[in-house]
């Protein structure tokens, strides 16, 4: 019986064993193509064929040797996995809607697909990222050597060097297949998965593979610039939050992104807005804003990303969902005294957006008028701020 949790640990620790080992490295493209075509025929006909030991072992070899495979075959391999996963999801859906069928019989196949997606996608994205960062060194080595290089995913990524930093820019169809995959994941998260897995930890391990991959994929700015791609990822995360107790996991993911990835500040505001408006995400916005309110930001040189990213998030979120931000303004106001001037400046900006929101309300109650006056008083006080950028704001 395949145990996803145990296999993920072995993969992480480098202790994974492949009994029917097969290497794609060093074989000619015809043999590799024949192998992948054979796997494709099996999975497309019946997604459950992934439970066949020799088939699964060869698929693991494909994931392991990804950097040694022709990019065209890498694309075909990912397409094969997505097609097999789709076939399995369709069978699960039929089983759930047909009396006398047992959905639990599909748990093992789904876990195997999750495992292969984890290994394949993470390896592909990591290889592209590492190759991009070492492109200058690789270029120098190529100048010294005139030997012809193999036509593999790794060599083409390095050759592309400064031109691209994602495998999607090297392997044609990679991004579209990721989109297809996450559309299927959305369909899966809309199912009552408790009918497939016997325990919550087993179910959550399966879901966790796709939420972690979504997190890793969004670390790359090249993906987050694509609005369609971003929307699919966001909806997947929102379904996790809404249907499978993903509140604290998603809130932690968002706050960590703000701490480490400046390019994600405004997109994270869009994610929280989507959750707030369409997925009853009041709890998520409250949790994220409370976490931000509890942080202390310094003006030290080494603490640049955190305050800058968080400041951009707050300003964007005040524009997108001022009503949600108002709920936690009593806690966030402390950042007007932050050591980091960028946070003080952001809070002035936030207050400006909140004033516009309050002033646009049809019913101008005494409470709203008093709140607007208080905010204007705070803005006036900022004219005496120690930093000229805050005063200018």
mmCIF file of C-alpha atoms in Angstrom:
data_model
loop_
_atom_site.group_PDB
_atom_site.id
_atom_site.type_symbol
_atom_site.label_atom_id
_atom_site.label_comp_id
_atom_site.label_asym_id
_atom_site.label_seq_id
_atom_site.Cartn_x
_atom_site.Cartn_y
_atom_site.Cartn_z
ATOM 1 C CA UNK A 1 0.000 0.000 0.000
ATOM 2 C CA UNK A 2 1.396 3.384 -1.042
ATOM 3 C CA UNK A 3 1.769 5.817 1.881
ATOM 4 C CA UNK A 4 2.060 9.375 0.554
ATOM 5 C CA UNK A 5 3.363 10.893 3.780
ATOM 6 C CA UNK A 6 6.138 8.313 4.131
ATOM 7 C CA UNK A 7 7.161 8.575 0.484
ATOM 8 C CA UNK A 8 7.342 12.376 0.640
ATOM 9 C CA UNK A 9 9.640 12.104 3.655
ATOM 10 C CA UNK A 10 11.876 9.611 1.839
ATOM 11 C CA UNK A 11 11.967 11.897 -1.199
ATOM 12 C CA UNK A 12 12.943 14.849 0.974
ATOM 13 C CA UNK A 13 15.671 12.870 2.747
ATOM 14 C CA UNK A 14 17.007 11.253 -0.441
ATOM 15 C CA UNK A 15 16.150 7.733 0.758
ATOM 16 C CA UNK A 16 13.650 6.822 -1.961
ATOM 17 C CA UNK A 17 14.120 3.422 -3.619
ATOM 18 C CA UNK A 18 12.988 2.591 -7.146
ATOM 19 C CA UNK A 19 12.772 -1.179 -7.494
ATOM 20 C CA UNK A 20 12.361 -1.320 -11.276
ATOM 21 C CA UNK A 21 14.991 1.331 -11.969
ATOM 22 C CA UNK A 22 15.275 2.827 -15.430
ATOM 23 C CA UNK A 23 17.369 5.784 -16.473
ATOM 24 C CA UNK A 24 16.476 8.374 -19.096
ATOM 25 C CA UNK A 25 19.972 9.790 -18.861
ATOM 26 C CA UNK A 26 22.150 8.778 -21.767
ATOM 27 C CA UNK A 27 19.493 7.037 -23.853
ATOM 28 C CA UNK A 28 18.620 8.370 -27.292
ATOM 29 C CA UNK A 29 15.493 10.444 -27.853
ATOM 30 C CA UNK A 30 13.758 7.650 -29.793
ATOM 31 C CA UNK A 31 13.972 5.240 -26.868
ATOM 32 C CA UNK A 32 12.868 7.944 -24.416
ATOM 33 C CA UNK A 33 9.952 8.890 -26.659
ATOM 34 C CA UNK A 34 8.906 5.249 -26.977
ATOM 35 C CA UNK A 35 8.949 4.853 -23.190
ATOM 36 C CA UNK A 36 6.869 7.981 -22.560
ATOM 37 C CA UNK A 37 4.403 7.045 -25.299
ATOM 38 C CA UNK A 38 3.934 3.653 -23.667
ATOM 39 C CA UNK A 39 3.268 5.268 -20.291
ATOM 40 C CA UNK A 40 0.847 7.722 -21.884
ATOM 41 C CA UNK A 41 -1.173 4.908 -23.480
ATOM 42 C CA UNK A 42 -1.578 3.231 -20.101
ATOM 43 C CA UNK A 43 -2.595 6.320 -18.118
ATOM 44 C CA UNK A 44 -4.958 7.850 -20.667
ATOM 45 C CA UNK A 45 -6.869 4.580 -21.041
ATOM 46 C CA UNK A 46 -7.207 4.169 -17.280
ATOM 47 C CA UNK A 47 -5.786 6.538 -14.683
ATOM 48 C CA UNK A 48 -5.645 3.693 -12.152
ATOM 49 C CA UNK A 49 -2.848 2.052 -14.136
ATOM 50 C CA UNK A 50 -0.534 4.268 -12.104
ATOM 51 C CA UNK A 51 -0.890 1.622 -9.371
ATOM 52 C CA UNK A 52 0.993 -0.841 -11.567
ATOM 53 C CA UNK A 53 4.449 -1.117 -9.948
ATOM 54 C CA UNK A 54 6.629 -1.100 -13.126
ATOM 55 C CA UNK A 55 4.591 1.805 -14.542
ATOM 56 C CA UNK A 56 4.891 3.854 -11.370
ATOM 57 C CA UNK A 57 8.618 3.126 -11.055
ATOM 58 C CA UNK A 58 9.233 4.338 -14.615
ATOM 59 C CA UNK A 59 7.226 7.491 -13.886
ATOM 60 C CA UNK A 60 9.412 8.113 -10.833
ATOM 61 C CA UNK A 61 12.475 7.719 -13.050
ATOM 62 C CA UNK A 62 10.978 10.330 -15.382
ATOM 63 C CA UNK A 63 10.655 12.784 -12.474
ATOM 64 C CA UNK A 64 14.137 12.008 -11.171
ATOM 65 C CA UNK A 65 15.854 12.332 -14.574
ATOM 66 C CA UNK A 66 13.839 15.358 -15.711
ATOM 67 C CA UNK A 67 16.915 17.508 -16.349
ATOM 68 C CA UNK A 68 18.314 14.866 -18.715
ATOM 69 C CA UNK A 69 15.238 14.657 -20.937
ATOM 70 C CA UNK A 70 14.491 16.558 -24.135
ATOM 71 C CA UNK A 71 12.175 19.507 -23.298
ATOM 72 C CA UNK A 72 9.600 18.295 -25.826
ATOM 73 C CA UNK A 73 9.412 14.972 -23.987
ATOM 74 C CA UNK A 74 9.267 16.770 -20.631
ATOM 75 C CA UNK A 75 6.164 18.609 -21.883
ATOM 76 C CA UNK A 76 4.676 15.354 -23.131
ATOM 77 C CA UNK A 77 5.419 13.683 -19.802
ATOM 78 C CA UNK A 78 3.658 16.404 -17.793
ATOM 79 C CA UNK A 79 0.738 16.268 -20.231
ATOM 80 C CA UNK A 80 0.601 12.500 -19.658
ATOM 81 C CA UNK A 81 0.413 12.918 -15.875
ATOM 82 C CA UNK A 82 -2.293 15.578 -16.095
ATOM 83 C CA UNK A 83 -4.326 13.400 -18.503
ATOM 84 C CA UNK A 84 -4.032 10.407 -16.196
ATOM 85 C CA UNK A 85 -5.015 12.515 -13.182
ATOM 86 C CA UNK A 86 -8.035 13.850 -15.093
ATOM 87 C CA UNK A 87 -9.095 10.311 -15.948
ATOM 88 C CA UNK A 88 -8.869 9.362 -12.283
ATOM 89 C CA UNK A 89 -10.846 12.408 -11.126
ATOM 90 C CA UNK A 90 -13.629 11.533 -13.563
ATOM 91 C CA UNK A 91 -13.781 7.991 -12.190
ATOM 92 C CA UNK A 92 -13.910 9.325 -8.629
ATOM 93 C CA UNK A 93 -16.756 11.680 -9.544
ATOM 94 C CA UNK A 94 -18.748 8.831 -11.082
ATOM 95 C CA UNK A 95 -18.126 6.639 -8.030
ATOM 96 C CA UNK A 96 -19.345 9.337 -5.673
ATOM 97 C CA UNK A 97 -22.574 9.740 -7.607
ATOM 98 C CA UNK A 98 -23.280 6.038 -8.140
ATOM 99 C CA UNK A 99 -24.847 3.854 -5.484
ATOM 100 C CA UNK A 100 -22.773 0.863 -4.434
ATOM 101 C CA UNK A 101 -19.422 2.322 -5.530
ATOM 102 C CA UNK A 102 -16.629 2.754 -2.995
ATOM 103 C CA UNK A 103 -14.654 5.999 -3.529
ATOM 104 C CA UNK A 104 -11.921 4.903 -1.085
ATOM 105 C CA UNK A 105 -10.512 2.551 -3.732
ATOM 106 C CA UNK A 106 -9.208 5.592 -5.614
ATOM 107 C CA UNK A 107 -7.201 7.028 -2.708
ATOM 108 C CA UNK A 108 -3.989 5.194 -3.540
ATOM 109 C CA UNK A 109 -3.970 6.243 -7.200
ATOM 110 C CA UNK A 110 -4.652 9.878 -6.278
ATOM 111 C CA UNK A 111 -1.799 9.793 -3.746
ATOM 112 C CA UNK A 112 0.554 8.418 -6.389
ATOM 113 C CA UNK A 113 -0.380 11.212 -8.793
ATOM 114 C CA UNK A 114 0.156 13.805 -6.053
ATOM 115 C CA UNK A 115 3.587 12.335 -5.326
ATOM 116 C CA UNK A 116 4.628 12.467 -8.988
ATOM 117 C CA UNK A 117 3.388 16.036 -9.402
ATOM 118 C CA UNK A 118 5.349 17.046 -6.303
ATOM 119 C CA UNK A 119 8.555 15.510 -7.617
ATOM 120 C CA UNK A 120 8.183 16.527 -11.264
ATOM 121 C CA UNK A 121 7.065 20.135 -10.807
ATOM 122 C CA UNK A 122 9.397 20.918 -7.932
ATOM 123 C CA UNK A 123 12.341 19.422 -9.790
ATOM 124 C CA UNK A 124 11.512 21.319 -12.951
ATOM 125 C CA UNK A 125 11.072 24.668 -11.213
ATOM 126 C CA UNK A 126 14.150 24.186 -9.024
ATOM 127 C CA UNK A 127 16.312 23.205 -11.991
ATOM 128 C CA UNK A 128 15.239 26.329 -13.872
ATOM 129 C CA UNK A 129 15.847 28.570 -10.867
ATOM 130 C CA UNK A 130 19.309 27.152 -10.162
ATOM 131 C CA UNK A 131 20.290 27.249 -13.810
ATOM 132 C CA UNK A 132 19.173 30.859 -14.090
ATOM 133 C CA UNK A 133 21.213 31.923 -11.066
ATOM 134 C CA UNK A 134 24.318 30.195 -12.418
ATOM 135 C CA UNK A 135 23.855 31.363 -16.012
ATOM 136 C CA UNK A 136 26.877 33.661 -15.957
ATOM 137 C CA UNK A 137 29.184 30.863 -14.822
ATOM 138 C CA UNK A 138 27.720 28.490 -17.371
ATOM 139 C CA UNK A 139 28.152 31.052 -20.135
ATOM 140 C CA UNK A 140 31.832 31.448 -19.262
ATOM 141 C CA UNK A 141 32.301 27.692 -19.345
ATOM 142 C CA UNK A 142 30.634 27.514 -22.744
ATOM 143 C CA UNK A 143 33.017 30.132 -24.110
ATOM 144 C CA UNK A 144 36.006 27.986 -23.158
ATOM 145 C CA UNK A 145 34.514 24.806 -24.548
ATOM 146 C CA UNK A 146 33.310 24.332 -28.123
ATOM 147 C CA UNK A 147 31.937 20.864 -27.540
ATOM 148 C CA UNK A 148 28.414 20.231 -28.685
ATOM 149 C CA UNK A 149 25.924 19.983 -25.828
ATOM 150 C CA UNK A 150 23.102 17.456 -25.462
ATOM 151 C CA UNK A 151 19.609 18.706 -26.236
ATOM 152 C CA UNK A 152 18.211 18.304 -22.687
ATOM 153 C CA UNK A 153 16.023 20.426 -20.452
ATOM 154 C CA UNK A 154 18.978 21.287 -18.211
ATOM 155 C CA UNK A 155 21.303 22.310 -21.021
ATOM 156 C CA UNK A 156 18.682 24.454 -22.755
ATOM 157 C CA UNK A 157 17.766 26.181 -19.490
ATOM 158 C CA UNK A 158 21.415 27.047 -18.858
ATOM 159 C CA UNK A 159 21.910 28.124 -22.453
ATOM 160 C CA UNK A 160 18.911 30.444 -22.129
ATOM 161 C CA UNK A 161 20.655 31.959 -19.122
ATOM 162 C CA UNK A 162 19.642 35.520 -18.570
ATOM 163 C CA UNK A 163 16.662 35.240 -20.889
ATOM 164 C CA UNK A 164 14.375 33.287 -18.590
ATOM 165 C CA UNK A 165 14.021 31.998 -15.059
ATOM 166 C CA UNK A 166 11.173 29.503 -15.309
ATOM 167 C CA UNK A 167 10.971 26.116 -16.909
ATOM 168 C CA UNK A 168 7.773 27.353 -18.587
ATOM 169 C CA UNK A 169 9.929 29.608 -20.760
ATOM 170 C CA UNK A 170 11.980 26.615 -21.883
ATOM 171 C CA UNK A 171 9.480 23.753 -22.012
ATOM 172 C CA UNK A 172 6.645 24.644 -24.356
ATOM 173 C CA UNK A 173 3.271 23.903 -22.805
ATOM 174 C CA UNK A 174 4.559 23.639 -19.222
ATOM 175 C CA UNK A 175 2.558 26.622 -17.935
ATOM 176 C CA UNK A 176 -0.651 25.616 -19.733
ATOM 177 C CA UNK A 177 -0.398 22.136 -18.247
ATOM 178 C CA UNK A 178 0.077 23.599 -14.768
ATOM 179 C CA UNK A 179 -3.094 25.600 -15.358
ATOM 180 C CA UNK A 180 -4.938 22.451 -16.494
ATOM 181 C CA UNK A 181 -3.673 20.640 -13.409
ATOM 182 C CA UNK A 182 -4.896 23.294 -10.997
ATOM 183 C CA UNK A 183 -8.295 23.459 -12.670
ATOM 184 C CA UNK A 184 -8.515 19.731 -11.885
ATOM 185 C CA UNK A 185 -7.303 20.377 -8.334
ATOM 186 C CA UNK A 186 -10.121 22.910 -7.926
ATOM 187 C CA UNK A 187 -12.623 20.270 -9.025
ATOM 188 C CA UNK A 188 -11.087 17.869 -6.528
ATOM 189 C CA UNK A 189 -11.304 20.339 -3.638
ATOM 190 C CA UNK A 190 -14.987 20.820 -4.377
ATOM 191 C CA UNK A 191 -15.571 17.107 -3.759
ATOM 192 C CA UNK A 192 -16.260 15.635 -0.305
ATOM 193 C CA UNK A 193 -12.753 14.209 0.028
ATOM 194 C CA UNK A 194 -13.617 12.663 3.377
ATOM 195 C CA UNK A 195 -15.334 9.918 1.376
ATOM 196 C CA UNK A 196 -12.036 9.010 -0.326
ATOM 197 C CA UNK A 197 -9.527 9.054 2.544
ATOM 198 C CA UNK A 198 -10.195 7.241 5.793
ATOM 199 C CA UNK A 199 -8.454 9.827 7.951
ATOM 200 C CA UNK A 200 -8.070 13.598 8.005
ATOM 201 C CA UNK A 201 -4.217 13.441 8.068
ATOM 202 C CA UNK A 202 -4.206 11.317 4.890
ATOM 203 C CA UNK A 203 -6.589 13.719 3.183
ATOM 204 C CA UNK A 204 -4.601 16.762 4.298
ATOM 205 C CA UNK A 205 -1.325 15.227 3.092
ATOM 206 C CA UNK A 206 -2.818 14.924 -0.394
ATOM 207 C CA UNK A 207 -4.149 18.507 -0.342
ATOM 208 C CA UNK A 208 -0.871 19.786 1.104
ATOM 209 C CA UNK A 209 1.080 18.645 -1.953
ATOM 210 C CA UNK A 210 -0.859 21.005 -4.205
ATOM 211 C CA UNK A 211 -0.971 23.962 -1.797
ATOM 212 C CA UNK A 212 2.811 23.749 -1.274
ATOM 213 C CA UNK A 213 3.393 23.519 -5.019
ATOM 214 C CA UNK A 214 1.152 26.551 -5.558
ATOM 215 C CA UNK A 215 3.220 28.418 -2.972
ATOM 216 C CA UNK A 216 6.485 27.436 -4.665
ATOM 217 C CA UNK A 217 5.232 28.338 -8.131
ATOM 218 C CA UNK A 218 4.093 31.780 -6.975
ATOM 219 C CA UNK A 219 7.542 32.514 -5.578
ATOM 220 C CA UNK A 220 8.593 33.181 -9.156
ATOM 221 C CA UNK A 221 7.606 36.667 -10.425
ATOM 222 C CA UNK A 222 7.277 35.358 -13.978
ATOM 223 C CA UNK A 223 4.171 33.403 -12.971
ATOM 224 C CA UNK A 224 2.484 36.026 -10.806
ATOM 225 C CA UNK A 225 2.561 38.510 -13.688
ATOM 226 C CA UNK A 226 0.066 36.291 -15.528
ATOM 227 C CA UNK A 227 -3.373 37.285 -14.212
ATOM 228 C CA UNK A 228 -5.121 34.128 -15.495
ATOM 229 C CA UNK A 229 -2.499 31.906 -13.906
ATOM 230 C CA UNK A 230 -2.678 33.855 -10.661
ATOM 231 C CA UNK A 231 -6.481 33.632 -10.528
ATOM 232 C CA UNK A 232 -6.442 29.838 -10.881
ATOM 233 C CA UNK A 233 -3.884 29.517 -8.073
ATOM 234 C CA UNK A 234 -5.825 31.893 -5.837
ATOM 235 C CA UNK A 235 -9.105 30.055 -6.315
ATOM 236 C CA UNK A 236 -7.399 26.780 -5.453
ATOM 237 C CA UNK A 237 -6.048 28.233 -2.213
ATOM 238 C CA UNK A 238 -9.427 29.764 -1.375
ATOM 239 C CA UNK A 239 -11.160 26.392 -1.813
ATOM 240 C CA UNK A 240 -8.588 24.861 0.530
ATOM 241 C CA UNK A 241 -9.331 27.583 3.067
ATOM 242 C CA UNK A 242 -13.096 27.332 2.672
ATOM 243 C CA UNK A 243 -13.613 23.555 2.521
ATOM 244 C CA UNK A 244 -10.680 21.971 4.339
ATOM 245 C CA UNK A 245 -9.700 24.099 7.340
ATOM 246 C CA UNK A 246 -6.924 25.905 5.518
ATOM 247 C CA UNK A 247 -7.346 29.174 7.440
ATOM 248 C CA UNK A 248 -4.159 29.168 9.493
ATOM 249 C CA UNK A 249 -2.082 27.461 6.815
ATOM 250 C CA UNK A 250 -3.079 30.045 4.211
ATOM 251 C CA UNK A 251 -2.671 32.966 6.624
ATOM 252 C CA UNK A 252 0.834 31.743 7.495
ATOM 253 C CA UNK A 253 1.677 31.341 3.797
ATOM 254 C CA UNK A 254 0.577 34.911 3.084
ATOM 255 C CA UNK A 255 2.502 36.492 5.966
ATOM 256 C CA UNK A 256 5.638 34.517 5.057
ATOM 257 C CA UNK A 257 5.353 35.667 1.452
ATOM 258 C CA UNK A 258 5.154 39.278 2.631
ATOM 259 C CA UNK A 259 8.254 38.732 4.729
ATOM 260 C CA UNK A 260 10.397 37.223 1.965
ATOM 261 C CA UNK A 261 8.991 38.096 -1.482
ATOM 262 C CA UNK A 262 8.476 41.736 -2.312
ATOM 263 C CA UNK A 263 6.888 40.964 -5.700
ATOM 264 C CA UNK A 264 4.013 39.175 -3.956
ATOM 265 C CA UNK A 265 2.810 42.088 -1.825
ATOM 266 C CA UNK A 266 0.031 43.332 -4.109
ATOM 267 C CA UNK A 267 -0.911 39.875 -5.377
ATOM 268 C CA UNK A 268 -1.345 38.690 -1.773
ATOM 269 C CA UNK A 269 -3.702 41.638 -1.239
ATOM 270 C CA UNK A 270 -5.677 40.364 -4.228
ATOM 271 C CA UNK A 271 -5.773 36.860 -2.740
ATOM 272 C CA UNK A 272 -7.103 38.097 0.618
ATOM 273 C CA UNK A 273 -9.658 40.270 -1.184
ATOM 274 C CA UNK A 274 -10.858 37.290 -3.245
ATOM 275 C CA UNK A 275 -11.228 35.189 -0.106
ATOM 276 C CA UNK A 276 -13.020 38.009 1.712
ATOM 277 C CA UNK A 277 -15.521 38.787 -1.027
ATOM 278 C CA UNK A 278 -16.251 35.378 -2.572
ATOM 279 C CA UNK A 279 -15.321 32.742 -0.013
ATOM 280 C CA UNK A 280 -16.593 34.246 3.229
ATOM 281 C CA UNK A 281 -12.999 35.061 4.100
ATOM 282 C CA UNK A 282 -13.515 37.515 6.966
ATOM 283 C CA UNK A 283 -11.527 35.198 9.222
ATOM 284 C CA UNK A 284 -8.618 35.102 6.781
ATOM 285 C CA UNK A 285 -8.373 38.877 6.394
ATOM 286 C CA UNK A 286 -8.663 39.324 10.165
ATOM 287 C CA UNK A 287 -5.948 36.723 10.797
ATOM 288 C CA UNK A 288 -3.516 38.247 8.281
ATOM 289 C CA UNK A 289 -4.103 41.828 9.465
ATOM 290 C CA UNK A 290 -3.742 40.830 13.124
ATOM 291 C CA UNK A 291 -0.449 39.114 12.274
ATOM 292 C CA UNK A 292 0.774 42.290 10.557
ATOM 293 C CA UNK A 293 -0.369 44.421 13.500
ATOM 294 C CA UNK A 294 1.667 42.214 15.833
ATOM 295 C CA UNK A 295 4.928 42.709 13.928
ATOM 296 C CA UNK A 296 7.558 45.310 14.729
ATOM 297 C CA UNK A 297 9.494 46.689 11.759
ATOM 298 C CA UNK A 298 12.878 48.319 12.081
ATOM 299 C CA UNK A 299 14.697 50.777 9.834
ATOM 300 C CA UNK A 300 17.783 48.540 9.710
ATOM 301 C CA UNK A 301 19.363 47.900 6.329
ATOM 302 C CA UNK A 302 18.884 44.122 6.645
ATOM 303 C CA UNK A 303 15.117 44.510 7.250
ATOM 304 C CA UNK A 304 14.146 46.016 3.908
ATOM 305 C CA UNK A 305 11.863 43.424 2.280
ATOM 306 C CA UNK A 306 9.547 42.926 5.272
ATOM 307 C CA UNK A 307 8.396 46.524 5.829
ATOM 308 C CA UNK A 308 8.404 47.454 2.135
ATOM 309 C CA UNK A 309 6.355 44.426 1.108
ATOM 310 C CA UNK A 310 3.972 44.744 4.052
ATOM 311 C CA UNK A 311 3.493 48.457 3.373
ATOM 312 C CA UNK A 312 2.581 47.786 -0.252
ATOM 313 C CA UNK A 313 0.192 45.036 0.854
ATOM 314 C CA UNK A 314 -1.640 47.333 3.282
ATOM 315 C CA UNK A 315 -2.008 50.154 0.761
ATOM 316 C CA UNK A 316 -3.269 47.798 -1.950
ATOM 317 C CA UNK A 317 -5.648 46.030 0.430
ATOM 318 C CA UNK A 318 -7.021 49.389 1.606
ATOM 319 C CA UNK A 319 -7.849 50.121 -2.037
ATOM 320 C CA UNK A 320 -9.374 46.699 -2.730
ATOM 321 C CA UNK A 321 -11.220 45.960 0.511
ATOM 322 C CA UNK A 322 -11.345 49.012 2.810
ATOM 323 C CA UNK A 323 -14.256 47.566 4.763
ATOM 324 C CA UNK A 324 -12.217 44.501 5.705
ATOM 325 C CA UNK A 325 -9.223 46.600 6.717
ATOM 326 C CA UNK A 326 -11.363 48.888 8.881
ATOM 327 C CA UNK A 327 -12.178 45.894 11.091
ATOM 328 C CA UNK A 328 -8.559 45.734 12.290
ATOM 329 C CA UNK A 329 -7.591 49.398 12.028
ATOM 330 C CA UNK A 330 -7.563 49.705 15.802
ATOM 331 C CA UNK A 331 -4.626 47.280 15.892
ATOM 332 C CA UNK A 332 -2.885 48.438 12.725
ATOM 333 C CA UNK A 333 -2.771 52.093 13.819
ATOM 334 C CA UNK A 334 0.257 51.294 15.991
ATOM 335 C CA UNK A 335 2.386 51.273 12.826
ATOM 336 C CA UNK A 336 2.069 55.079 12.700
ATOM 337 C CA UNK A 337 4.771 54.937 15.378
ATOM 338 C CA UNK A 338 6.837 52.309 13.576
ATOM 339 C CA UNK A 339 10.606 52.735 13.444
ATOM 340 C CA UNK A 340 10.402 52.050 9.702
ATOM 341 C CA UNK A 341 9.345 55.235 7.932
ATOM 342 C CA UNK A 342 7.924 53.217 5.032
ATOM 343 C CA UNK A 343 5.321 51.726 7.388
ATOM 344 C CA UNK A 344 4.382 55.167 8.730
ATOM 345 C CA UNK A 345 4.037 56.435 5.172
ATOM 346 C CA UNK A 346 1.903 53.433 4.215
ATOM 347 C CA UNK A 347 -0.431 54.028 7.146
ATOM 348 C CA UNK A 348 -0.995 57.613 5.999
ATOM 349 C CA UNK A 349 -1.846 56.223 2.562
ATOM 350 C CA UNK A 350 -4.165 53.627 4.115
ATOM 351 C CA UNK A 351 -5.984 56.293 6.138
ATOM 352 C CA UNK A 352 -6.476 58.306 2.960
ATOM 353 C CA UNK A 353 -8.171 55.331 1.264
ATOM 354 C CA UNK A 354 -10.309 54.701 4.328
ATOM 355 C CA UNK A 355 -11.449 58.335 4.373
ATOM 356 C CA UNK A 356 -12.477 58.029 0.716
ATOM 357 C CA UNK A 357 -14.373 54.838 1.527
ATOM 358 C CA UNK A 358 -16.156 56.348 4.523
ATOM 359 C CA UNK A 359 -16.981 59.564 2.670
ATOM 360 C CA UNK A 360 -18.578 57.567 -0.161
ATOM 361 C CA UNK A 361 -21.129 55.898 2.113
ATOM 362 C CA UNK A 362 -24.696 56.932 1.305
ATOM 363 C CA UNK A 363 -25.686 57.223 4.944
ATOM 364 C CA UNK A 364 -23.336 59.630 6.686
ATOM 365 C CA UNK A 365 -23.980 58.796 10.331
ATOM 366 C CA UNK A 366 -22.433 60.693 13.245
ATOM 367 C CA UNK A 367 -20.116 57.715 13.813
ATOM 368 C CA UNK A 368 -18.780 57.892 10.254
ATOM 369 C CA UNK A 369 -18.351 61.683 10.438
ATOM 370 C CA UNK A 370 -16.453 61.405 13.723
ATOM 371 C CA UNK A 371 -14.244 58.655 12.278
ATOM 372 C CA UNK A 372 -13.403 60.794 9.239
ATOM 373 C CA UNK A 373 -12.529 63.750 11.499
ATOM 374 C CA UNK A 374 -10.290 61.547 13.629
ATOM 375 C CA UNK A 375 -8.459 60.322 10.574
ATOM 376 C CA UNK A 376 -7.932 63.882 9.339
ATOM 377 C CA UNK A 377 -6.463 64.752 12.746
ATOM 378 C CA UNK A 378 -4.027 61.844 12.436
ATOM 379 C CA UNK A 379 -3.016 62.952 8.944
ATOM 380 C CA UNK A 380 -2.361 66.486 10.196
ATOM 381 C CA UNK A 381 -0.133 65.099 12.950
ATOM 382 C CA UNK A 382 1.990 63.369 10.328
ATOM 383 C CA UNK A 383 3.065 66.776 8.970
ATOM 384 C CA UNK A 384 5.435 66.784 11.932
ATOM 385 C CA UNK A 385 6.897 63.342 11.175
ATOM 386 C CA UNK A 386 10.676 63.053 11.406
ATOM 387 C CA UNK A 387 10.978 61.684 7.858
ATOM 388 C CA UNK A 388 10.377 63.910 4.837
ATOM 389 C CA UNK A 389 8.725 61.121 2.801
ATOM 390 C CA UNK A 390 6.033 60.691 5.450
ATOM 391 C CA UNK A 391 5.461 64.441 5.586
ATOM 392 C CA UNK A 392 5.235 64.554 1.791
ATOM 393 C CA UNK A 393 2.728 61.719 1.726
#
